[in-house]
Structure formats: structure tokens, C-alpha cells
PDB file of C-alpha atoms in Angstrom:
ATOM      1  CA  MET A  17     -52.742  -8.901  24.167  1.00 48.00           C
ATOM      2  CA  LEU A  18     -56.379  -9.961  23.858  1.00 44.00           C
ATOM      3  CA  THR A  19     -57.348  -6.312  23.331  1.00 46.00           C
ATOM      4  CA  VAL A  20     -54.952  -6.009  20.355  1.00 46.00           C
ATOM      5  CA  ILE A  21     -56.208  -9.232  18.811  1.00 52.00           C
ATOM      6  CA  ASN A  22     -59.813  -8.160  19.286  1.00 52.00           C
ATOM      7  CA  ALA A  23     -58.992  -4.786  17.714  1.00 51.00           C
ATOM      8  CA  ILE A  24     -57.470  -6.505  14.672  1.00 53.00           C
ATOM      9  CA  HIS A  25     -60.571  -8.696  14.385  1.00 54.00           C
ATOM     10  CA  VAL A  26     -62.814  -5.666  14.618  1.00 52.00           C
ATOM     11  CA  PHE A  27     -60.966  -3.204  12.380  1.00 55.00           C
ATOM     12  CA  GLY A  28     -59.584  -5.717   9.878  1.00 59.00           C
ATOM     13  CA  PRO A  29     -62.927  -6.271   8.123  1.00 58.00           C
ATOM     14  CA  LEU A  30     -63.623  -2.538   8.285  1.00 55.00           C
ATOM     15  CA  HIS A  31     -60.276  -1.734   6.615  1.00 61.00           C
ATOM     16  CA  ALA A  32     -60.883  -4.393   3.948  1.00 64.00           C
ATOM     17  CA  ALA A  33     -64.324  -2.980   3.192  1.00 57.00           C
ATOM     18  CA  TRP A  34     -62.825   0.524   2.975  1.00 57.00           C
ATOM     19  CA  MET A  35     -60.132  -0.595   0.505  1.00 64.00           C
ATOM     20  CA  TRP A  36     -62.637  -2.532  -1.598  1.00 60.00           C
ATOM     21  CA  GLY A  37     -64.827   0.545  -1.816  1.00 58.00           C
ATOM     22  CA  LEU A  38     -61.903   2.692  -2.958  1.00 59.00           C
ATOM     23  CA  GLU A  39     -60.838   0.163  -5.577  1.00 62.00           C
ATOM     24  CA  HIS A  40     -64.344  -0.018  -7.028  1.00 60.00           C
ATOM     25  CA  ASP A  41     -64.904   3.731  -6.996  1.00 61.00           C
ATOM     26  CA  LEU A  42     -67.721   3.520  -4.425  1.00 59.00           C
ATOM     27  CA  PRO A  43     -68.782   6.805  -2.941  1.00 64.00           C
ATOM     28  CA  GLN A  44     -67.058   7.480   0.355  1.00 63.00           C
ATOM     29  CA  GLY A  45     -70.369   7.439   2.266  1.00 66.00           C
ATOM     30  CA  TRP A  46     -71.338   3.991   0.959  1.00 62.00           C
ATOM     31  CA  ALA A  47     -67.895   2.646   1.668  1.00 60.00           C
ATOM     32  CA  THR A  48     -68.048   3.959   5.218  1.00 66.00           C
ATOM     33  CA  LEU A  49     -71.537   2.436   5.710  1.00 66.00           C
ATOM     34  CA  LEU A  50     -70.404  -0.908   4.294  1.00 64.00           C
ATOM     35  CA  GLY A  51     -67.391  -0.980   6.587  1.00 67.00           C
ATOM     36  CA  ALA A  52     -69.555  -0.066   9.562  1.00 70.00           C
ATOM     37  CA  ILE A  53     -71.986  -2.893   8.825  1.00 72.00           C
ATOM     38  CA  ILE A  54     -69.172  -5.403   8.545  1.00 68.00           C
ATOM     39  CA  GLY A  55     -67.559  -4.079  11.738  1.00 70.00           C
ATOM     40  CA  LEU A  56     -70.824  -4.237  13.712  1.00 72.00           C
ATOM     41  CA  GLY A  57     -71.345  -7.808  12.518  1.00 72.00           C
ATOM     42  CA  VAL A  58     -67.936  -8.742  13.793  1.00 71.00           C
ATOM     43  CA  ILE A  59     -68.607  -7.007  17.117  1.00 76.00           C
ATOM     44  CA  ALA A  60     -71.951  -8.846  17.459  1.00 73.00           C
ATOM     45  CA  TRP A  61     -70.243 -12.171  16.746  1.00 70.00           C
ATOM     46  CA  GLN A  62     -67.575 -11.420  19.334  1.00 73.00           C
ATOM     47  CA  ALA A  63     -70.204 -10.409  21.902  1.00 76.00           C
ATOM     48  CA  ARG A  64     -72.117 -13.642  21.311  1.00 76.00           C
ATOM     49  CA  THR A  65     -68.939 -15.661  21.704  1.00 76.00           C
ATOM     50  CA  GLY A  66     -68.059 -13.755  24.886  1.00 75.00           C
ATOM     51  CA  PHE A  67     -71.481 -14.382  26.424  1.00 73.00           C
ATOM     52  CA  ARG A  68     -71.204 -18.051  25.555  1.00 77.00           C
ATOM     53  CA  HIS A  69     -67.851 -18.271  27.340  1.00 75.00           C
ATOM     54  CA  LEU A  70     -69.271 -16.352  30.298  1.00 75.00           C
ATOM     55  CA  ILE A  71     -72.200 -18.760  30.630  1.00 78.00           C
ATOM     56  CA  ARG A  72     -69.881 -21.763  30.467  1.00 78.00           C
ATOM     57  CA  SER A  73     -67.652 -20.198  33.081  1.00 76.00           C
ATOM     58  CA  GLN A  74     -70.609 -19.564  35.389  1.00 77.00           C
ATOM     59  CA  GLU A  75     -71.864 -23.140  34.933  1.00 77.00           C
ATOM     60  CA  HIS A  76     -68.396 -24.475  35.717  1.00 74.00           C
ATOM     61  CA  GLN A  77     -68.200 -22.260  38.817  1.00 78.00           C
ATOM     62  CA  ALA A  78     -71.645 -23.448  39.947  1.00 76.00           C
ATOM     63  CA  ASN A  79     -70.583 -27.087  39.544  1.00 78.00           C
ATOM     64  CA  LEU A  80     -67.441 -26.459  41.566  1.00 75.00           C
ATOM     65  CA  GLN A  81     -69.488 -24.757  44.301  1.00 75.00           C
ATOM     66  CA  ARG A  82     -71.926 -27.688  44.414  1.00 79.00           C
ATOM     67  CA  GLU A  83     -69.032 -30.106  44.820  1.00 76.00           C
ATOM     68  CA  LEU A  84     -67.541 -27.949  47.579  1.00 75.00           C
ATOM     69  CA  ASP A  85     -70.910 -27.761  49.357  1.00 70.00           C
ATOM     70  CA  LYS A  86     -71.352 -31.517  49.025  1.00 78.00           C
ATOM     71  CA  GLU A  87     -67.906 -32.175  50.465  1.00 79.00           C
ATOM     72  CA  SER A  88     -68.495 -29.694  53.288  1.00 81.00           C
ATOM     73  CA  HIS A  89     -71.805 -31.401  54.086  1.00 86.00           C
ATOM     74  CA  ARG A  90     -70.075 -34.766  54.029  1.00 89.00           C
ATOM     75  CA  ARG A  91     -67.331 -33.604  56.412  1.00 90.00           C
ATOM     76  CA  GLU A  92     -69.900 -32.103  58.757  1.00 92.00           C
ATOM     77  CA  ALA A  93     -71.906 -35.346  58.797  1.00 92.00           C
ATOM     78  CA  ALA A  94     -68.743 -37.407  59.382  1.00 93.00           C
ATOM     79  CA  VAL A  95     -67.766 -35.235  62.348  1.00 94.00           C
ATOM     80  CA  LEU A  96     -71.247 -35.641  63.827  1.00 95.00           C
ATOM     81  CA  ALA A  97     -71.079 -39.425  63.338  1.00 95.00           C
ATOM     82  CA  ALA A  98     -67.668 -39.559  65.040  1.00 95.00           C
ATOM     83  CA  ALA A  99     -68.900 -37.539  68.019  1.00 95.00           C
ATOM     84  CA  LEU A 100     -71.979 -39.728  68.452  1.00 96.00           C
ATOM     85  CA  ARG A 101     -69.892 -42.872  68.130  1.00 96.00           C
ATOM     86  CA  GLY A 102     -67.534 -41.689  70.858  1.00 95.00           C
ATOM     87  CA  GLU A 103     -70.393 -40.872  73.192  1.00 96.00           C
ATOM     88  CA  LEU A 104     -72.091 -44.218  72.533  1.00 96.00           C
ATOM     89  CA  LEU A 105     -68.859 -46.084  73.301  1.00 95.00           C
ATOM     90  CA  ALA A 106     -68.693 -44.198  76.589  1.00 94.00           C
ATOM     91  CA  GLY A 107     -72.315 -45.246  77.156  1.00 94.00           C
ATOM     92  CA  ALA A 108     -71.362 -48.883  76.507  1.00 93.00           C
ATOM     93  CA  TYR A 109     -68.704 -48.648  79.226  1.00 93.00           C
ATOM     94  CA  ALA A 110     -71.342 -47.180  81.565  1.00 93.00           C
ATOM     95  CA  LEU A 111     -73.594 -50.165  80.853  1.00 93.00           C
ATOM     96  CA  VAL A 112     -70.735 -52.510  81.742  1.00 92.00           C
ATOM     97  CA  ARG A 113     -70.298 -50.701  85.063  1.00 92.00           C
ATOM     98  CA  ARG A 114     -74.064 -50.883  85.621  1.00 93.00           C
ATOM     99  CA  SER A 115     -73.977 -54.644  85.098  1.00 92.00           C
ATOM    100  CA  GLY A 116     -71.231 -54.992  87.700  1.00 93.00           C
ATOM    101  CA  TRP A 117     -73.263 -52.960  90.187  1.00 92.00           C
ATOM    102  CA  LEU A 118     -76.393 -55.025  89.508  1.00 93.00           C
ATOM    103  CA  GLU A 119     -74.471 -58.258  90.032  1.00 92.00           C
ATOM    104  CA  ALA A 120     -73.348 -56.957  93.434  1.00 92.00           C
ATOM    105  CA  ILE A 121     -76.971 -56.084  94.307  1.00 91.00           C
ATOM    106  CA  GLU A 122     -78.024 -59.555  93.214  1.00 91.00           C
ATOM    107  CA  LYS A 123     -75.595 -61.116  95.702  1.00 90.00           C
ATOM    108  CA  ILE A 124     -77.063 -58.990  98.488  1.00 88.00           C
ATOM    109  CA  ILE A 125     -80.564 -60.118  97.526  1.00 89.00           C
ATOM    110  CA  ASP A 126     -79.443 -63.743  97.462  1.00 88.00           C
ATOM    111  CA  ASP A 127     -78.126 -63.366 101.012  1.00 86.00           C
ATOM    112  CA  ALA A 128     -81.475 -61.931 102.130  1.00 83.00           C
ATOM    113  CA  ALA A 129     -83.318 -64.799 100.444  1.00 84.00           C
ATOM    114  CA  LYS A 130     -81.419 -67.389 102.538  1.00 85.00           C
ATOM    115  CA  ASN A 131     -83.569 -66.386 105.517  1.00 83.00           C
ATOM    116  CA  PRO A 132     -87.141 -67.733 104.994  1.00 78.00           C
ATOM    117  CA  GLN A 133     -88.447 -64.619 106.763  1.00 79.00           C
ATOM    118  CA  GLY A 134     -86.084 -62.325 104.949  1.00 80.00           C
ATOM    119  CA  LYS A 135     -87.479 -59.203 103.278  1.00 84.00           C
ATOM    120  CA  PHE A 136     -86.001 -56.716 100.857  1.00 83.00           C
ATOM    121  CA  TYR A 137     -86.750 -53.102 101.815  1.00 83.00           C
ATOM    122  CA  SER A 138     -84.450 -50.923  99.704  1.00 85.00           C
ATOM    123  CA  GLU A 139     -85.176 -49.243  96.410  1.00 87.00           C
ATOM    124  CA  ILE A 140     -83.186 -50.115  93.331  1.00 88.00           C
ATOM    125  CA  ARG A 141     -82.748 -47.051  91.170  1.00 89.00           C
ATOM    126  CA  ILE A 142     -81.085 -47.255  87.762  1.00 90.00           C
ATOM    127  CA  GLU A 143     -80.143 -43.920  86.258  1.00 89.00           C
ATOM    128  CA  GLY A 144     -79.908 -43.339  82.548  1.00 90.00           C
ATOM    129  CA  VAL A 145     -76.604 -42.625  80.807  1.00 91.00           C
ATOM    130  CA  THR A 146     -75.867 -38.910  80.394  1.00 91.00           C
ATOM    131  CA  THR A 147     -75.657 -37.906  76.730  1.00 94.00           C
ATOM    132  CA  PRO A 148     -74.708 -34.214  76.340  1.00 95.00           C
ATOM    133  CA  ILE A 149     -73.563 -34.554  72.715  1.00 95.00           C
ATOM    134  CA  TYR A 150     -76.765 -36.247  71.573  1.00 95.00           C
ATOM    135  CA  ASP A 151     -78.916 -33.814  73.533  1.00 94.00           C
ATOM    136  CA  ALA A 152     -77.224 -30.884  71.810  1.00 94.00           C
ATOM    137  CA  GLN A 153     -77.075 -32.391  68.316  1.00 92.00           C
ATOM    138  CA  ALA A 154     -80.331 -34.370  68.053  1.00 91.00           C
ATOM    139  CA  SER A 155     -81.802 -31.806  65.666  1.00 91.00           C
ATOM    140  CA  ARG A 156     -78.951 -32.486  63.204  1.00 92.00           C
ATOM    141  CA  LEU A 157     -79.419 -36.247  62.928  1.00 92.00           C
ATOM    142  CA  GLY A 158     -80.763 -35.745  59.411  1.00 91.00           C
ATOM    143  CA  LEU A 159     -77.161 -35.229  58.276  1.00 92.00           C
ATOM    144  CA  ILE A 160     -76.424 -38.945  58.690  1.00 93.00           C
ATOM    145  CA  GLY A 161     -79.462 -40.235  56.800  1.00 92.00           C
ATOM    146  CA  ALA A 162     -82.845 -41.585  57.838  1.00 92.00           C
ATOM    147  CA  SER A 163     -81.876 -45.232  58.455  1.00 92.00           C
ATOM    148  CA  LEU A 164     -78.831 -44.498  60.612  1.00 95.00           C
ATOM    149  CA  ALA A 165     -80.568 -41.632  62.422  1.00 94.00           C
ATOM    150  CA  ALA A 166     -83.428 -43.967  63.399  1.00 93.00           C
ATOM    151  CA  ASP A 167     -81.013 -46.500  64.909  1.00 95.00           C
ATOM    152  CA  VAL A 168     -79.060 -43.785  66.715  1.00 95.00           C
ATOM    153  CA  ALA A 169     -82.233 -42.347  68.257  1.00 94.00           C
ATOM    154  CA  GLN A 170     -83.340 -45.830  69.284  1.00 92.00           C
ATOM    155  CA  VAL A 171     -80.157 -46.777  71.129  1.00 94.00           C
ATOM    156  CA  TYR A 172     -79.953 -43.389  72.819  1.00 94.00           C
ATOM    157  CA  GLY A 173     -83.535 -43.830  74.006  1.00 91.00           C
ATOM    158  CA  SER A 174     -82.489 -47.180  75.506  1.00 90.00           C
ATOM    159  CA  ILE A 175     -79.369 -46.063  77.349  1.00 92.00           C
ATOM    160  CA  LYS A 176     -81.096 -42.906  78.631  1.00 91.00           C
ATOM    161  CA  SER A 177     -83.922 -44.976  80.188  1.00 88.00           C
ATOM    162  CA  GLN A 178     -84.307 -44.894  83.954  1.00 86.00           C
ATOM    163  CA  PHE A 179     -85.827 -47.635  86.119  1.00 85.00           C
ATOM    164  CA  LEU A 180     -86.922 -47.800  89.731  1.00 85.00           C
ATOM    165  CA  LEU A 181     -87.968 -50.590  92.049  1.00 84.00           C
ATOM    166  CA  ALA A 182     -89.502 -48.505  94.826  1.00 85.00           C
ATOM    167  CA  ALA A 183     -88.578 -48.978  98.482  1.00 83.00           C
ATOM    168  CA  SER A 184     -91.032 -50.986 100.557  1.00 81.00           C
ATOM    169  CA  GLU A 185     -91.602 -50.122 104.218  1.00 79.00           C
ATOM    170  CA  ALA A 186     -93.248 -53.512 104.784  1.00 77.00           C
ATOM    171  CA  GLY A 187     -90.589 -55.324 102.788  1.00 80.00           C
ATOM    172  CA  ARG A 188     -91.074 -57.575  99.796  1.00 80.00           C
ATOM    173  CA  ASP A 189     -90.096 -61.063  98.779  1.00 83.00           C
ATOM    174  CA  PRO A 190     -86.420 -60.976  97.721  1.00 86.00           C
ATOM    175  CA  LYS A 191     -87.348 -63.091  94.721  1.00 85.00           C
ATOM    176  CA  LEU A 192     -89.262 -60.162  93.247  1.00 85.00           C
ATOM    177  CA  ALA A 193     -86.261 -57.860  93.688  1.00 87.00           C
ATOM    178  CA  LYS A 194     -84.004 -60.550  92.195  1.00 88.00           C
ATOM    179  CA  GLU A 195     -86.229 -60.803  89.120  1.00 88.00           C
ATOM    180  CA  PHE A 196     -86.062 -57.031  88.699  1.00 88.00           C
ATOM    181  CA  VAL A 197     -82.258 -57.166  88.830  1.00 91.00           C
ATOM    182  CA  GLU A 198     -82.076 -60.101  86.424  1.00 90.00           C
ATOM    183  CA  VAL A 199     -84.233 -58.307  83.894  1.00 89.00           C
ATOM    184  CA  GLN A 200     -82.089 -55.181  84.197  1.00 90.00           C
ATOM    185  CA  LEU A 201     -78.953 -57.267  83.662  1.00 91.00           C
ATOM    186  CA  ASN A 202     -80.474 -58.733  80.515  1.00 89.00           C
ATOM    187  CA  LEU A 203     -81.523 -55.284  79.337  1.00 89.00           C
ATOM    188  CA  SER A 204     -78.000 -53.961  79.883  1.00 90.00           C
ATOM    189  CA  LYS A 205     -76.599 -56.804  77.770  1.00 88.00           C
ATOM    190  CA  VAL A 206     -79.109 -56.132  74.999  1.00 89.00           C
ATOM    191  CA  PHE A 207     -78.449 -52.381  75.134  1.00 91.00           C
ATOM    192  CA  SER A 208     -74.678 -52.979  74.988  1.00 92.00           C
ATOM    193  CA  LYS A 209     -74.998 -55.110  71.863  1.00 92.00           C
ATOM    194  CA  ASP A 210     -77.325 -52.517  70.322  1.00 94.00           C
ATOM    195  CA  VAL A 211     -74.819 -49.744  71.024  1.00 95.00           C
ATOM    196  CA  LEU A 212     -71.871 -51.623  69.544  1.00 94.00           C
ATOM    197  CA  HIS A 213     -73.890 -52.468  66.437  1.00 95.00           C
ATOM    198  CA  VAL A 214     -74.854 -48.831  65.877  1.00 96.00           C
ATOM    199  CA  CYS A 215     -71.240 -47.770  66.504  1.00 96.00           C
ATOM    200  CA  LYS A 216     -70.203 -50.030  63.627  1.00 95.00           C
ATOM    201  CA  ARG A 217     -72.819 -48.362  61.427  1.00 96.00           C
ATOM    202  CA  LEU A 218     -71.565 -44.918  62.435  1.00 96.00           C
ATOM    203  CA  LEU A 219     -67.968 -45.903  61.696  1.00 95.00           C
ATOM    204  CA  ALA A 220     -68.917 -47.159  58.225  1.00 95.00           C
ATOM    205  CA  PHE A 221     -70.684 -43.868  57.549  1.00 95.00           C
ATOM    206  CA  GLU A 222     -67.828 -41.816  58.976  1.00 93.00           C
ATOM    207  CA  THR A 223     -65.204 -43.527  56.815  1.00 92.00           C
ATOM    208  CA  GLY A 224     -67.368 -43.602  53.684  1.00 90.00           C
ATOM    209  CA  THR A 225     -67.387 -47.413  53.444  1.00 93.00           C
ATOM    210  CA  PRO A 226     -71.049 -48.438  53.091  1.00 91.00           C
ATOM    211  CA  GLU A 227     -69.987 -52.022  52.376  1.00 93.00           C
ATOM    212  CA  ASP A 228     -68.939 -52.252  56.051  1.00 92.00           C
ATOM    213  CA  ASP A 229     -72.372 -51.176  57.339  1.00 93.00           C
ATOM    214  CA  PRO A 230     -73.799 -54.180  59.267  1.00 93.00           C
ATOM    215  CA  GLY A 231     -77.399 -53.158  58.519  1.00 92.00           C
ATOM    216  CA  ILE A 232     -80.381 -51.827  60.429  1.00 92.00           C
ATOM    217  CA  LEU A 233     -80.674 -52.568  64.124  1.00 92.00           C
ATOM    218  CA  VAL A 234     -84.117 -54.175  64.065  1.00 88.00           C
ATOM    219  CA  GLU A 235     -82.800 -57.013  61.892  1.00 87.00           C
ATOM    220  CA  ALA A 236     -79.500 -57.441  63.714  1.00 87.00           C
ATOM    221  CA  ARG A 237     -81.205 -57.569  67.121  1.00 84.00           C
ATOM    222  CA  LYS A 238     -82.930 -60.842  66.229  1.00 80.00           C
ATOM    223  CA  VAL A 239     -79.540 -62.513  66.587  1.00 78.00           C
ATOM    224  CA  TRP A 240     -78.830 -61.519  70.192  1.00 69.00           C
ATOM    225  CA  LEU A 241     -82.184 -61.420  71.985  1.00 64.00           C
ATOM    226  CA  ILE A 242     -81.412 -62.565  75.513  1.00 46.00           C
ATOM    227  CA  PRO A 243     -83.825 -64.932  77.315  1.00 45.00           C
ATOM    228  CA  SER A 244     -85.462 -63.472  80.402  1.00 42.00           C
ATOM    229  CA  PRO A 245     -85.556 -65.378  83.740  1.00 43.00           C
ATOM    230  CA  ARG A 246     -88.766 -67.054  82.575  1.00 43.00           C
ATOM    231  CA  GLY A 247     -87.423 -68.193  79.248  1.00 38.00           C
ATOM    232  CA  THR A 248     -88.996 -65.468  77.152  1.00 36.00           C
ATOM    233  CA  SER A 249     -87.348 -62.610  75.300  1.00 34.00           C
ATOM    234  CA  LEU A 250     -86.918 -58.987  76.262  1.00 34.00           C
ATOM    235  CA  THR A 251     -87.115 -56.889  73.157  1.00 32.00           C
ATOM    236  CA  PHE A 252     -88.610 -53.485  73.896  1.00 33.00           C
ATOM    237  CA  VAL A 253     -89.117 -51.108  76.807  1.00 35.00           C
ATOM    238  CA  TYR A 254     -92.146 -48.846  76.836  1.00 32.00           C
ATOM    239  CA  PRO A 255     -91.954 -45.180  77.903  1.00 32.00           C
ATOM    240  CA  LEU A 256     -91.507 -44.645  81.618  1.00 33.00           C
ATOM    241  CA  TRP A 257     -94.310 -44.124  84.094  1.00 32.00           C
ATOM    242  CA  ASN A 258     -94.773 -40.912  86.021  1.00 33.00           C
ATOM    243  CA  PHE A 259     -94.211 -41.377  89.746  1.00 32.00           C
ATOM    244  CA  ALA A 260     -93.927 -37.668  90.496  1.00 33.00           C
ATOM    245  CA  ALA A 261     -97.638 -37.111  91.166  1.00 33.00           C
ATOM    246  CA  MET A 262     -97.927 -40.117  93.501  1.00 31.00           C
ATOM    247  CA  GLN A 263     -97.744 -39.192  97.186  1.00 33.00           C
ATOM    248  CA  THR A 264     -97.770 -42.560  98.983  1.00 33.00           C
ATOM    249  CA  LEU A 265     -96.497 -45.992  98.145  1.00 32.00           C
ATOM    250  CA  GLU A 266    -100.044 -47.339  97.860  1.00 32.00           C
ATOM    251  CA  GLU A 267    -100.980 -44.623  95.361  1.00 31.00           C
ATOM    252  CA  ARG A 268     -98.105 -45.310  93.049  1.00 31.00           C
ATOM    253  CA  ALA A 269     -98.724 -47.162  89.827  1.00 33.00           C
ATOM    254  CA  VAL A 270     -96.143 -49.454  88.357  1.00 34.00           C
ATOM    255  CA  LEU A 271     -95.672 -50.431  84.754  1.00 33.00           C
ATOM    256  CA  VAL A 272     -95.557 -54.166  84.446  1.00 32.00           C
ATOM    257  CA  LEU A 273     -93.482 -55.209  81.511  1.00 34.00           C
ATOM    258  CA  ALA A 274     -95.197 -58.427  80.515  1.00 31.00           C
ATOM    259  CA  VAL A 275     -92.510 -59.971  78.375  1.00 30.00           C
ATOM    260  CA  SER A 276     -93.484 -61.586  75.121  1.00 28.00           C
ATOM    261  CA  GLY A 277     -92.339 -65.042  74.134  1.00 29.00           C
ATOM    262  CA  ASP A 278     -92.507 -63.957  70.508  1.00 29.00           C
ATOM    263  CA  SER A 279     -89.863 -61.930  68.759  1.00 30.00           C
ATOM    264  CA  TYR A 280     -91.078 -58.419  69.557  1.00 30.00           C
ATOM    265  CA  PRO A 281     -92.562 -56.111  70.700  1.00 31.00           C
ATOM    266  CA  ILE A 282     -93.607 -56.722  74.304  1.00 32.00           C
ATOM    267  CA  ARG A 283     -97.128 -58.026  74.217  1.00 29.00           C
ATOM    268  CA  THR A 284     -98.812 -56.195  77.101  1.00 31.00           C
ATOM    269  CA  VAL A 285     -98.187 -53.317  79.442  1.00 32.00           C
ATOM    270  CA  THR A 286    -100.500 -53.045  82.432  1.00 34.00           C
ATOM    271  CA  SER A 287    -100.533 -50.757  85.471  1.00 34.00           C
ATOM    272  CA  TYR A 288    -101.198 -52.022  88.978  1.00 31.00           C
ATOM    273  CA  ASN A 289    -101.178 -50.494  92.440  1.00 34.00           C
ATOM    274  CA  TRP A 290     -98.113 -51.066  94.594  1.00 34.00           C
ATOM    275  CA  PRO A 291     -98.173 -53.114  96.893  1.00 35.00           C
ATOM    276  CA  PRO A 292     -99.692 -55.785  97.139  1.00 36.00           C
ATOM    277  CA  ALA A 293    -101.835 -55.736  94.021  1.00 34.00           C
ATOM    278  CA  LEU A 294     -98.873 -56.585  91.816  1.00 33.00           C
ATOM    279  CA  GLU A 295     -98.288 -59.949  93.425  1.00 34.00           C
ATOM    280  CA  GLU A 296    -102.018 -60.586  93.742  1.00 34.00           C
ATOM    281  CA  HIS A 297    -102.895 -59.851  90.103  1.00 33.00           C
ATOM    282  CA  HIS A 298     -99.674 -60.830  88.374  1.00 33.00           C
ATOM    283  CA  GLY A 299     -98.554 -63.761  90.473  1.00 34.00           C
ATOM    284  CA  GLY A 300     -95.560 -61.885  91.812  1.00 33.00           C
ATOM    285  CA  ARG A 301     -94.087 -61.776  88.325  1.00 34.00           C
ATOM    286  CA  ALA A 302     -93.727 -58.018  88.032  1.00 35.00           C
ATOM    287  CA  TYR A 303     -90.460 -57.151  86.349  1.00 34.00           C
ATOM    288  CA  CYS A 304     -89.939 -53.509  87.040  1.00 37.00           C
ATOM    289  CA  GLY A 305     -91.463 -50.176  87.800  1.00 37.00           C
ATOM    290  CA  SER A 306     -90.171 -46.915  86.450  1.00 35.00           C
ATOM    291  CA  ARG A 307     -89.935 -43.227  87.112  1.00 31.00           C
ATOM    292  CA  PRO A 308     -90.044 -40.166  84.863  1.00 30.00           C
ATOM    293  CA  LEU A 309     -86.996 -39.113  82.866  1.00 26.00           C
TER     294      LEU A 309
END
């Protein structure tokens, strides 16, 4: 149909020029030339119009493709956010179980402390939460945006942390072990609140409701900082110390987390020999040692 219409548009002016030439006694050659010029003009106009439509069509197709790519990117980011949220919720449950285990250890330490000569010999080892989804997808955190990715990386770093109060052949004051446990209980509570906060952020991103985003973690954490046994605030845990190269207990170095009474971060981190330098130089107020990830 379009071909017929185009043919009429092309040959109509040519036929009109031919008839006008005959009516005005123009030589046949001039009439043919005049008709050809008119016909070529029409063809050029049609070609220009066709190219214009083609360009518009290509622009429209490009816009549609950009929208499809944007939606695909959005779905991919939402799936990643959902997977991370599920794994973090599982991590929160693991922290709850850790707290129950630490409370049981604390009761054992309290029993040992009832004897004035009582000593605590065992190690207390706290393993980090396993995070296979995060480990596999960490390189794709950029999909969820810089602010949310920073909070996600922060909470994963917290729940993956490992801590160790080394065994003591000579035994140590149960009070020191109790302080270690109390600090770990407080850390677990802080980590749990951090995880739930970031899960809310992930859910807001996943559902496309930014108005439900509770905000960045560093601001929210000011609300739930938990006092330590000495009335200060635990707010940050430094990277873990390497015990692997240490051969004997005396050679091992321990990170002392000197807790700041200010908001954050922790004011000082010092290494001491273990034992008895910790109690000698820090008044027995060491909070915890650590081991490599």
C-alpha cells in the first residue's frame, strides 16, 4: 500500500510536468527533463522524510533500551540487597546464640571466682559468622550505592571478627576472663543492633522506598552505644592481631582495646606481652586479645 502511494507521489508530478509540456508545445526533450527534475525533487524530499523517521525510530529504540537496562540493573541490585539482607538476618541469629553461650561461660567464671584461690585456665575463642554470600558478591556492592555499600561492609566486618582470650597454663584471675566475656556480650549487642539497622536500609532499597531508609549507620549507632563494664562506650574494634607467628604464650602479643569514654573511635590500641605484662602495665584491665581471620 505504501509502495503504491509513494509511486503516485513520485510519478504524479512527473505526469503533470509531461502534460504541461505537451499543452504548451514544449519540445519533448525539455518536457522530459522538466518532469525528471520535478520527480527527483520529490524523491529527494521523500528520502529526507524517510531518514528523519528512521532517526526518530532509532532514538525511540535507544530510549527504550536505556529504560530496559535501567530496570534490569535495578532488579539485579534488588536481588543482591535481598540476598545480603537474608544473610545478615542469619548473622543476627548467630549473634544471639553467641550471647547465650557467653552468658553460660560467664556463669562458669563466676563459680571459679567464688574460690579466692580460683584460677581460670581455659581459652575463650569466638569465631566470626560465616558469610558465603557476601564473600562471593563483595565486588558487586557498587550496585546498591556508596552509602549503603559502606554500611554493609562495616557490619559484615563486625560479625566476621574473631576474638581469642588465650589459655593460661599458670591460670589467670577470673575477673580478667569475666571482663573479656562482658565486653564480648556488649559487642554482640552492638553488632546485633547494627545488623538490624542495615537490614532496614537494605529492605528500603530492595522495595524502592527511600523514605523508609533509617539513615547511615554511623549516625544511628549514637543512639544505642552500650556502656562497657567500666562505664565507657565500646564503639569500634580494630583489625585483629596475628598470633600465628607466636610460638609460646610469653611471646604472644595481645591487642588491648582501651575503650574510649567519648563517642568514638576507641582512643588507644597498645600491644603488651602475655602474661603477666598486661596486668602489670594495664592494671589488669585488658579487654581482649585476638587472632588472625
